[in-house]
CSV table of C-alpha atoms and ligand atoms in Angstrom, one decimal:
chain,number,residue,atom,x,y,z
A,1,UNK,CA,106.8,70.4,63.7
A,2,UNK,CA,104.4,67.8,62.4
A,3,UNK,CA,101.6,68.1,59.9
A,4,UNK,CA,98.4,66.0,59.3
A,5,UNK,CA,96.4,66.7,56.2
A,6,UNK,CA,92.6,66.2,56.4
A,7,UNK,CA,91.5,65.3,52.9
A,8,UNK,CA,87.8,65.7,52.3
A,9,UNK,CA,85.8,65.9,49.1
A,10,UNK,CA,85.9,69.6,48.1
A,11,UNK,CA,88.3,70.5,50.9
A,12,UNK,CA,91.7,69.6,52.2
A,13,UNK,CA,93.3,71.4,55.1
A,14,UNK,CA,96.5,71.0,57.1
A,15,UNK,CA,96.8,70.6,60.8
A,16,UNK,CA,100.2,71.9,62.0
A,17,UNK,CA,101.3,70.6,65.4
A,18,UNK,CA,104.4,71.6,67.4
A,19,UNK,CA,106.1,74.1,69.6
A,20,UNK,CA,106.9,76.6,66.8
A,21,UNK,CA,103.6,76.6,65.1
A,22,UNK,CA,102.5,80.2,66.0
A,23,UNK,CA,105.3,81.8,63.8
A,24,UNK,CA,104.3,79.4,61.0
A,25,UNK,CA,101.0,81.2,60.6
A,26,UNK,CA,102.8,84.2,59.1
A,27,UNK,CA,104.4,82.0,56.6
A,28,UNK,CA,101.2,80.2,55.6
A,29,UNK,CA,99.0,83.3,55.4
A,30,UNK,CA,100.8,85.9,53.3
A,31,UNK,CA,98.0,87.7,51.5
A,32,UNK,CA,96.7,91.0,52.9
A,33,UNK,CA,93.2,90.6,54.3
A,34,UNK,CA,90.9,91.6,57.1
A,35,UNK,CA,91.3,89.3,60.2
A,36,UNK,CA,88.8,88.8,63.0
A,37,UNK,CA,90.0,87.0,66.1
A,38,UNK,CA,87.6,85.4,68.6
A,39,UNK,CA,89.8,84.7,71.6
A,40,UNK,CA,89.0,83.0,74.9
A,41,UNK,CA,89.2,85.4,77.9
A,42,UNK,CA,91.8,83.3,79.8
A,43,UNK,CA,93.9,82.8,76.6
A,44,UNK,CA,93.8,86.6,76.1
A,45,UNK,CA,95.0,87.1,79.6
A,46,UNK,CA,97.8,84.5,79.5
A,47,UNK,CA,98.9,84.6,75.8
A,48,UNK,CA,97.3,87.8,74.4
A,49,UNK,CA,100.7,89.5,74.0
A,50,UNK,CA,102.1,86.7,71.7
A,51,UNK,CA,98.9,86.5,69.7
A,52,UNK,CA,98.6,90.3,69.2
A,53,UNK,CA,102.3,90.6,68.2
A,54,UNK,CA,101.8,87.8,65.7
A,55,UNK,CA,98.9,89.5,64.0
A,56,UNK,CA,100.6,92.9,64.1
A,57,UNK,CA,103.4,91.4,61.9
A,58,UNK,CA,100.8,90.2,59.3
A,59,UNK,CA,99.4,92.2,56.5
A,60,UNK,CA,95.9,93.7,56.9
A,61,UNK,CA,93.8,94.9,59.9
A,62,UNK,CA,93.0,92.6,62.9
A,63,UNK,CA,90.0,93.1,65.2
A,64,UNK,CA,89.5,91.1,68.4
A,65,UNK,CA,86.4,89.7,70.2
A,66,UNK,CA,87.2,88.5,73.7
A,67,UNK,CA,84.9,85.6,74.6
A,68,UNK,CA,84.0,85.0,78.2
A,69,UNK,CA,85.3,81.6,79.1
A,70,UNK,CA,82.9,78.7,80.0
A,71,UNK,CA,80.3,76.5,78.4
A,72,UNK,CA,77.7,79.3,78.8
A,73,UNK,CA,79.3,81.2,76.0
A,74,UNK,CA,78.1,78.5,73.5
A,75,UNK,CA,74.8,80.4,73.4
A,76,UNK,CA,72.6,82.2,70.9
A,77,UNK,CA,73.1,85.3,73.0
A,78,UNK,CA,76.9,85.1,72.5
A,79,UNK,CA,76.4,84.1,68.9
A,80,UNK,CA,74.4,87.3,68.3
A,81,UNK,CA,77.2,89.4,69.8
A,82,UNK,CA,79.7,87.6,67.5
A,83,UNK,CA,77.5,88.4,64.5
A,84,UNK,CA,77.4,92.1,65.5
A,85,UNK,CA,81.2,92.1,65.8
A,86,UNK,CA,81.6,90.5,62.4
A,87,UNK,CA,79.2,93.0,60.9
A,88,UNK,CA,81.1,95.9,62.5
A,89,UNK,CA,84.3,94.5,61.1
A,90,UNK,CA,82.7,94.0,57.6
A,91,UNK,CA,83.8,90.4,57.7
A,92,UNK,CA,83.1,88.5,54.5
A,93,UNK,CA,84.4,85.6,52.3
A,94,UNK,CA,87.7,87.5,51.6
A,95,UNK,CA,88.4,87.9,55.3
A,96,UNK,CA,89.6,85.3,57.9
A,97,UNK,CA,88.0,84.4,61.2
A,98,UNK,CA,90.5,83.0,63.7
A,99,UNK,CA,89.3,81.1,66.7
A,100,UNK,CA,91.8,81.1,69.6
A,101,UNK,CA,90.8,79.0,72.6
A,102,UNK,CA,89.4,75.7,73.6
A,103,UNK,CA,86.4,73.8,72.3
A,104,UNK,CA,83.9,76.4,73.5
A,105,UNK,CA,85.6,79.1,71.4
A,106,UNK,CA,86.0,76.7,68.5
A,107,UNK,CA,82.5,75.5,68.5
A,108,UNK,CA,80.9,79.0,68.7
A,109,UNK,CA,83.4,80.6,66.2
A,110,UNK,CA,82.9,77.7,63.9
A,111,UNK,CA,79.1,78.0,64.0
A,112,UNK,CA,79.4,81.8,63.5
A,113,UNK,CA,81.8,81.3,60.6
A,114,UNK,CA,79.6,78.7,58.9
A,115,UNK,CA,76.4,80.8,59.1
A,116,UNK,CA,77.6,84.4,58.8
A,117,UNK,CA,76.9,85.4,55.1
A,118,UNK,CA,76.5,81.7,54.4
A,119,UNK,CA,80.1,81.0,55.4
A,120,UNK,CA,83.3,82.8,55.9
A,121,UNK,CA,86.8,81.2,56.1
A,122,UNK,CA,87.7,79.9,59.5
A,123,UNK,CA,91.1,79.0,61.1
A,124,UNK,CA,91.4,77.2,64.4
A,125,UNK,CA,94.2,77.9,66.9
A,126,UNK,CA,93.3,75.4,69.7
A,127,UNK,CA,94.7,76.1,73.1
A,128,UNK,CA,93.4,73.2,75.2
A,129,UNK,CA,94.4,69.6,75.0
A,130,UNK,CA,90.8,68.6,74.3
A,131,UNK,CA,90.5,71.1,71.4
A,132,UNK,CA,94.0,70.0,70.1
A,133,UNK,CA,93.2,66.3,70.0
A,134,UNK,CA,89.5,66.5,69.2
A,135,UNK,CA,87.3,69.6,68.6
A,136,UNK,CA,89.5,71.6,66.2
A,137,UNK,CA,89.6,68.8,63.7
A,138,UNK,CA,86.5,67.3,61.9
A,139,UNK,CA,84.3,70.3,61.4
A,140,UNK,CA,81.6,70.0,64.0
A,141,UNK,CA,80.3,73.3,65.2
A,142,UNK,CA,77.6,74.0,67.7
A,143,UNK,CA,75.7,76.2,70.2
A,144,UNK,CA,73.7,75.0,73.1
A,145,UNK,CA,70.0,75.9,73.5
A,146,UNK,CA,67.3,75.4,76.2
A,147,UNK,CA,69.7,73.5,78.4
A,148,UNK,CA,70.5,71.1,75.5
A,149,UNK,CA,74.1,70.7,74.5
A,150,UNK,CA,75.0,71.2,70.9
A,151,UNK,CA,71.3,71.5,69.9
A,152,UNK,CA,72.1,73.7,66.9
A,153,UNK,CA,75.2,72.9,64.8
A,154,UNK,CA,76.7,72.5,61.4
A,155,UNK,CA,79.5,70.7,59.7
A,156,UNK,CA,82.0,73.3,58.6
A,157,UNK,CA,85.7,72.6,58.0
A,158,UNK,CA,88.4,75.1,58.7
A,159,UNK,CA,91.0,76.3,56.2
A,160,UNK,CA,93.8,75.5,58.7
A,161,UNK,CA,94.4,74.2,62.2
A,162,UNK,CA,97.5,75.6,64.0
A,163,UNK,CA,98.2,73.7,67.2
A,164,UNK,CA,101.0,75.3,69.1
A,165,UNK,CA,101.7,73.0,72.1
A,166,UNK,CA,103.3,75.8,74.1
A,167,UNK,CA,99.9,77.2,74.9
A,168,UNK,CA,99.1,74.0,76.8
A,169,UNK,CA,101.7,74.8,79.5
A,170,UNK,CA,99.3,77.1,81.2
A,171,UNK,CA,96.4,74.8,81.3
A,172,UNK,CA,95.1,73.9,84.8
A,173,UNK,CA,95.6,70.2,85.5
A,174,UNK,CA,91.8,69.4,85.4
A,175,UNK,CA,91.8,70.7,81.8
A,176,UNK,CA,94.8,68.5,80.9
A,177,UNK,CA,92.9,65.5,82.4
A,178,UNK,CA,89.9,66.4,80.4
A,179,UNK,CA,91.9,66.4,77.2
A,180,UNK,CA,93.5,63.1,78.2
A,181,UNK,CA,90.0,61.6,78.4
A,182,UNK,CA,89.5,62.1,74.7
A,183,UNK,CA,93.1,61.0,74.1
A,184,UNK,CA,92.3,57.7,75.8
A,185,UNK,CA,89.3,57.3,73.6
A,186,UNK,CA,91.5,57.7,70.5
A,187,UNK,CA,93.9,55.2,71.9
A,188,UNK,CA,91.2,52.5,71.6
A,189,UNK,CA,90.1,53.4,68.1
A,190,UNK,CA,92.9,52.5,65.7
A,191,UNK,CA,95.9,50.2,66.6
A,192,UNK,CA,97.8,49.7,69.8
A,193,UNK,CA,100.5,52.3,69.0
A,194,UNK,CA,98.8,55.3,70.5
A,195,UNK,CA,97.6,53.2,73.5
A,196,UNK,CA,101.2,52.1,74.3
A,197,UNK,CA,102.5,55.6,73.7
A,198,UNK,CA,100.0,57.3,76.0
A,199,UNK,CA,100.4,54.6,78.7
A,200,UNK,CA,104.2,55.0,78.7
A,201,UNK,CA,104.1,58.8,78.6
A,202,UNK,CA,101.2,59.6,80.8
A,203,UNK,CA,103.2,61.6,83.3
A,204,UNK,CA,104.9,63.7,80.6
A,205,UNK,CA,101.5,64.4,79.0
A,206,UNK,CA,100.2,65.5,82.3
A,207,UNK,CA,103.1,67.9,82.7
A,208,UNK,CA,102.5,69.3,79.2
A,209,UNK,CA,106.0,68.2,77.9
A,210,UNK,CA,106.1,69.9,74.5
A,211,UNK,CA,107.9,67.1,72.6
A,212,UNK,CA,105.6,64.4,74.0
A,213,UNK,CA,102.5,66.5,73.4
A,214,UNK,CA,103.6,67.1,69.8
A,215,UNK,CA,103.9,63.4,69.1
A,216,UNK,CA,100.8,62.4,71.0
A,217,UNK,CA,98.5,65.1,69.4
A,218,UNK,CA,100.0,64.2,66.0
A,219,UNK,CA,99.1,60.5,66.4
A,220,UNK,CA,95.7,61.2,67.8
A,221,UNK,CA,94.8,63.8,65.2
A,222,UNK,CA,95.9,61.3,62.5
A,223,UNK,CA,93.3,58.8,63.9
A,224,UNK,CA,90.6,61.4,64.0
A,225,UNK,CA,91.4,62.6,60.5
A,226,UNK,CA,91.2,59.1,59.1
A,227,UNK,CA,87.8,58.6,60.6
A,228,UNK,CA,86.4,61.9,59.5
A,229,UNK,CA,87.8,61.4,56.0
A,230,UNK,CA,85.7,58.2,55.7
A,231,UNK,CA,82.6,59.7,57.2
A,232,UNK,CA,82.6,63.4,57.3
A,233,UNK,CA,79.0,64.0,58.1
A,234,UNK,CA,78.2,60.9,60.3
A,235,UNK,CA,76.4,59.3,57.4
A,236,UNK,CA,77.9,55.8,57.1
A,237,UNK,CA,77.9,55.4,60.9
A,238,UNK,CA,81.7,55.1,61.2
A,239,UNK,CA,82.0,58.5,62.8
A,240,UNK,CA,79.8,57.2,65.6
A,241,UNK,CA,82.8,55.3,67.0
A,242,UNK,CA,84.0,58.7,68.3
A,243,UNK,CA,81.3,58.3,70.9
A,244,UNK,CA,83.2,55.5,72.6
A,245,UNK,CA,82.7,56.1,76.4
A,246,UNK,CA,80.3,58.9,75.7
A,247,UNK,CA,76.9,57.3,76.4
A,248,UNK,CA,78.0,56.7,80.0
A,249,UNK,CA,80.1,59.8,80.0
A,250,UNK,CA,77.4,62.3,79.0
A,251,UNK,CA,75.0,60.8,81.5
A,252,UNK,CA,77.6,61.0,84.3
A,253,UNK,CA,78.4,64.6,83.6
A,254,UNK,CA,74.8,65.5,83.4
A,255,UNK,CA,73.9,63.8,86.7
A,256,UNK,CA,76.8,65.6,88.3
A,257,UNK,CA,75.5,68.9,86.9
A,258,UNK,CA,78.7,69.4,84.9
A,259,UNK,CA,80.8,69.7,88.1
A,260,UNK,CA,83.4,67.5,86.6
A,261,UNK,CA,85.1,68.1,83.2
A,262,UNK,CA,83.8,66.5,80.1
A,263,UNK,CA,86.9,64.4,79.5
A,264,UNK,CA,86.9,63.2,83.1
A,265,UNK,CA,83.4,61.9,82.6
A,266,UNK,CA,84.5,60.3,79.3
A,267,UNK,CA,87.3,58.5,81.1
A,268,UNK,CA,84.8,57.1,83.6
A,269,UNK,CA,82.5,56.3,80.7
A,270,UNK,CA,85.3,54.4,78.9
A,271,UNK,CA,85.9,52.3,82.0
A,272,UNK,CA,82.2,51.5,82.2
A,273,UNK,CA,82.1,50.7,78.5
A,274,UNK,CA,85.1,48.4,78.8
A,275,UNK,CA,83.3,46.5,81.6
A,276,UNK,CA,80.1,46.4,79.6
A,277,UNK,CA,82.0,45.1,76.5
A,278,UNK,CA,83.3,42.3,78.7
A,279,UNK,CA,80.0,41.6,80.4
A,280,UNK,CA,78.1,41.1,77.1
A,281,UNK,CA,80.9,38.8,75.9
A,282,UNK,CA,82.6,41.0,73.3
A,283,UNK,CA,85.8,41.7,75.2
A,284,UNK,CA,88.0,38.9,76.6
A,285,UNK,CA,89.0,39.1,80.3
A,286,UNK,CA,92.7,39.3,79.6
A,287,UNK,CA,92.2,42.2,77.3
A,288,UNK,CA,89.9,43.9,79.7
A,289,UNK,CA,92.6,43.8,82.3
A,290,UNK,CA,95.2,45.3,79.9
A,291,UNK,CA,92.9,47.9,78.6
A,292,UNK,CA,91.8,49.2,82.1
A,293,UNK,CA,95.4,50.1,82.8
A,294,UNK,CA,95.2,53.2,80.6
A,295,UNK,CA,92.0,54.9,82.0
A,296,UNK,CA,92.9,53.9,85.5
A,297,UNK,CA,96.0,56.1,85.4
A,298,UNK,CA,93.8,59.1,85.6
A,299,UNK,CA,92.9,60.4,89.0
A,300,UNK,CA,89.2,61.1,88.7
A,301,UNK,CA,87.3,63.6,90.8
A,302,UNK,CA,85.8,62.5,94.1
A,303,UNK,CA,82.4,63.7,93.1
A,304,UNK,CA,82.1,60.6,91.0
A,305,UNK,CA,82.1,58.2,93.9
A,306,UNK,CA,78.9,59.6,95.3
A,307,UNK,CA,76.9,59.4,92.0
A,308,UNK,CA,73.5,57.7,92.1
A,309,UNK,CA,73.5,55.0,89.4
A,310,UNK,CA,69.8,55.1,89.0
A,311,UNK,CA,70.0,58.7,87.9
A,312,UNK,CA,72.8,57.8,85.4
A,313,UNK,CA,70.6,55.0,84.0
A,314,UNK,CA,67.5,57.3,83.7
A,315,UNK,CA,69.6,60.0,81.8
A,316,UNK,CA,70.9,57.4,79.4
A,317,UNK,CA,67.4,56.2,78.7
A,318,UNK,CA,66.6,59.8,77.6
A,319,UNK,CA,69.7,60.1,75.6
A,320,UNK,CA,69.1,61.2,72.0
A,321,UNK,CA,71.1,58.1,70.8
A,322,UNK,CA,68.8,55.6,72.6
A,323,UNK,CA,66.0,54.3,70.3
A,324,UNK,CA,62.8,52.6,71.3
A,325,UNK,CA,63.6,52.5,75.0
A,326,UNK,CA,66.9,50.7,74.3
A,327,UNK,CA,70.2,52.2,75.3
A,328,UNK,CA,72.8,52.0,72.6
A,329,UNK,CA,76.5,51.9,73.3
A,330,UNK,CA,79.7,52.0,71.3
A,331,UNK,CA,81.6,48.9,72.6
A,332,UNK,CA,84.9,47.2,71.8
A,333,UNK,CA,86.3,43.7,71.2
A,334,UNK,CA,89.9,44.8,70.8
A,335,UNK,CA,91.8,48.0,70.0
A,336,UNK,CA,90.6,49.1,66.6
A,337,UNK,CA,87.5,46.7,66.6
A,338,UNK,CA,84.7,49.0,67.6
A,339,UNK,CA,81.0,48.2,67.5
A,340,UNK,CA,78.3,50.8,67.3
A,341,UNK,CA,74.6,50.7,68.2
A,342,UNK,CA,75.0,47.8,70.6
A,343,UNK,CA,72.1,47.7,73.1
A,344,UNK,CA,72.5,46.2,76.5
A,345,UNK,CA,70.2,45.2,79.3
A,346,UNK,CA,69.6,47.1,82.5
A,347,UNK,CA,71.4,44.6,84.8
A,348,UNK,CA,74.6,44.6,82.7
A,349,UNK,CA,74.6,48.4,82.5
A,350,UNK,CA,74.2,48.7,86.3
A,351,UNK,CA,76.9,46.0,86.9
A,352,UNK,CA,79.3,47.9,84.6
A,353,UNK,CA,78.7,51.2,86.3
A,354,UNK,CA,79.3,49.5,89.7
A,355,UNK,CA,82.5,48.0,88.6
A,356,UNK,CA,83.6,51.3,87.2
A,357,UNK,CA,83.0,52.9,90.6
A,358,UNK,CA,85.1,50.1,92.3
A,359,UNK,CA,88.2,50.8,90.2
A,360,UNK,CA,88.3,54.6,90.0
B,401,NAD,N1,83.4,70.2,67.7
B,401,NAD,C1,83.8,69.0,68.2
B,401,NAD,O1,84.0,68.1,67.5
B,401,NAD,C2,83.9,68.8,69.7
B,401,NAD,C3,84.5,67.7,70.2
B,401,NAD,C4,84.6,67.6,71.6
B,401,NAD,C5,84.2,68.6,72.4
B,401,NAD,N2,83.6,69.7,71.9
B,401,NAD,C6,83.2,70.8,72.7
B,401,NAD,O2,84.3,71.4,73.3
B,401,NAD,C7,83.9,72.1,74.5
B,401,NAD,C8,85.0,71.8,75.6
B,401,NAD,O3,86.2,72.2,75.1
B,401,NAD,P1,87.4,72.5,76.1
B,401,NAD,O4,87.6,71.3,77.0
B,401,NAD,O5,88.6,73.0,75.3
B,401,NAD,O6,86.8,73.6,77.1
B,401,NAD,P2,86.9,75.2,77.1
B,401,NAD,O7,87.0,75.8,75.7
B,401,NAD,O8,85.8,75.7,77.9
B,401,NAD,O9,88.3,75.5,77.8
B,401,NAD,C9,88.5,75.1,79.1
B,401,NAD,C10,89.0,76.2,80.0
B,401,NAD,O10,90.4,76.3,79.7
B,401,NAD,C11,90.7,77.7,79.6
B,401,NAD,N3,91.8,77.8,78.7
B,401,NAD,C12,91.9,77.6,77.3
B,401,NAD,N4,93.1,77.6,76.9
B,401,NAD,C13,93.9,77.8,77.9
B,401,NAD,C14,95.3,77.9,78.1
B,401,NAD,N5,96.2,77.7,77.1
B,401,NAD,N6,95.8,78.1,79.4
B,401,NAD,C15,95.0,78.2,80.4
B,401,NAD,N7,93.6,78.1,80.3
B,401,NAD,C16,93.1,77.9,79.1
B,401,NAD,C17,89.4,78.3,79.1
B,401,NAD,O11,89.4,79.7,79.4
B,401,NAD,C18,88.4,77.5,79.9
B,401,NAD,O12,88.2,78.1,81.2
B,401,NAD,C19,82.5,71.6,74.8
B,401,NAD,O13,81.6,72.6,74.6
B,401,NAD,C20,82.3,70.4,73.9
B,401,NAD,O14,81.0,70.3,73.5
B,401,NAD,C21,83.4,69.8,70.5
């Protein structure tokens, strides 16, 4: 089992990662208290027995709220159902709210925990690769509103993150690919260790090999933690590097009406961002060729090939990160050297998208 500690002013918390993490929860949380568990419907179906038996062995009552799976659950409607559940359970600062599921469960539970009675303690148990490498660490919470993703949100750090990689065995392959998209992003943000590791172990990651997942998630969470520790609330700008591949990625998933997974769109977005970095003279040709090897290992959905680039461009122009009609990107000159707020011209953007479509 591995552990990353996220050290923030006023709060530190551990992230445990491994294949025996679930039993660890009992050892860490020994006091008797009321527990509320928000659990994704599929996770309840596939792993509910293990989860319930764990909580039965702990001191204090446990109440469950089964959350319908899917992005639509990150809504005010569902949030109000969660508040009612928490009220009924008399949840308060002395109790613990566990979020058991992927990023949807984590974002909604996190938002509820941060706002209910001005904040009750939160513990994440991520069960998707994406939530293990990304959303469970860093404290961003959100709900969607009026077709806008993450319109309302808070920064709210959990008390613990328990990532048991055995959950990931039951993930559909598209969900694994989605997590790999974010993993690829982290591979470009620090040094070449993670890049080489992910490249060499791609097949094992896709097959949810527990030992490889433990090591991969540990390295990736270490990178995310170090970024969040320097810029918890996106104030200095550093945290913006986490949007590498996302200006293109968000536009692509929106044009495809969310028919492909977020991380798949991010992978396509990273490829386009690599081409754009090269096009504007930041990224040397030999590096471009090396760097493309990683995202090109992912078999992306066919839906991408039919995408209309004009639509992608228009969505990017509307993106909340584009200012004064300019579209801003996070680009790269080499692994670990990331540039934020780089604007690019229409022609270069189109060319980069075209080249992305040629290689996927
Ligand atoms: N807070 C952050 O920093 C942050 C970062 C990145 C993404 N996000 C958010 O995360 C969300 C996406 O998260 P996600 O990709 O985990 O999606 P998700 O939570 O929708 O889970 C994907 C699917 O996998 C199923 N599932 C979960 N665990 C499973 C398991 N162990 N076995 C089988 N099926 C399982 C779920 O039921 C669901 O159908 C988005 O809403 C995104 O905005 C947040």
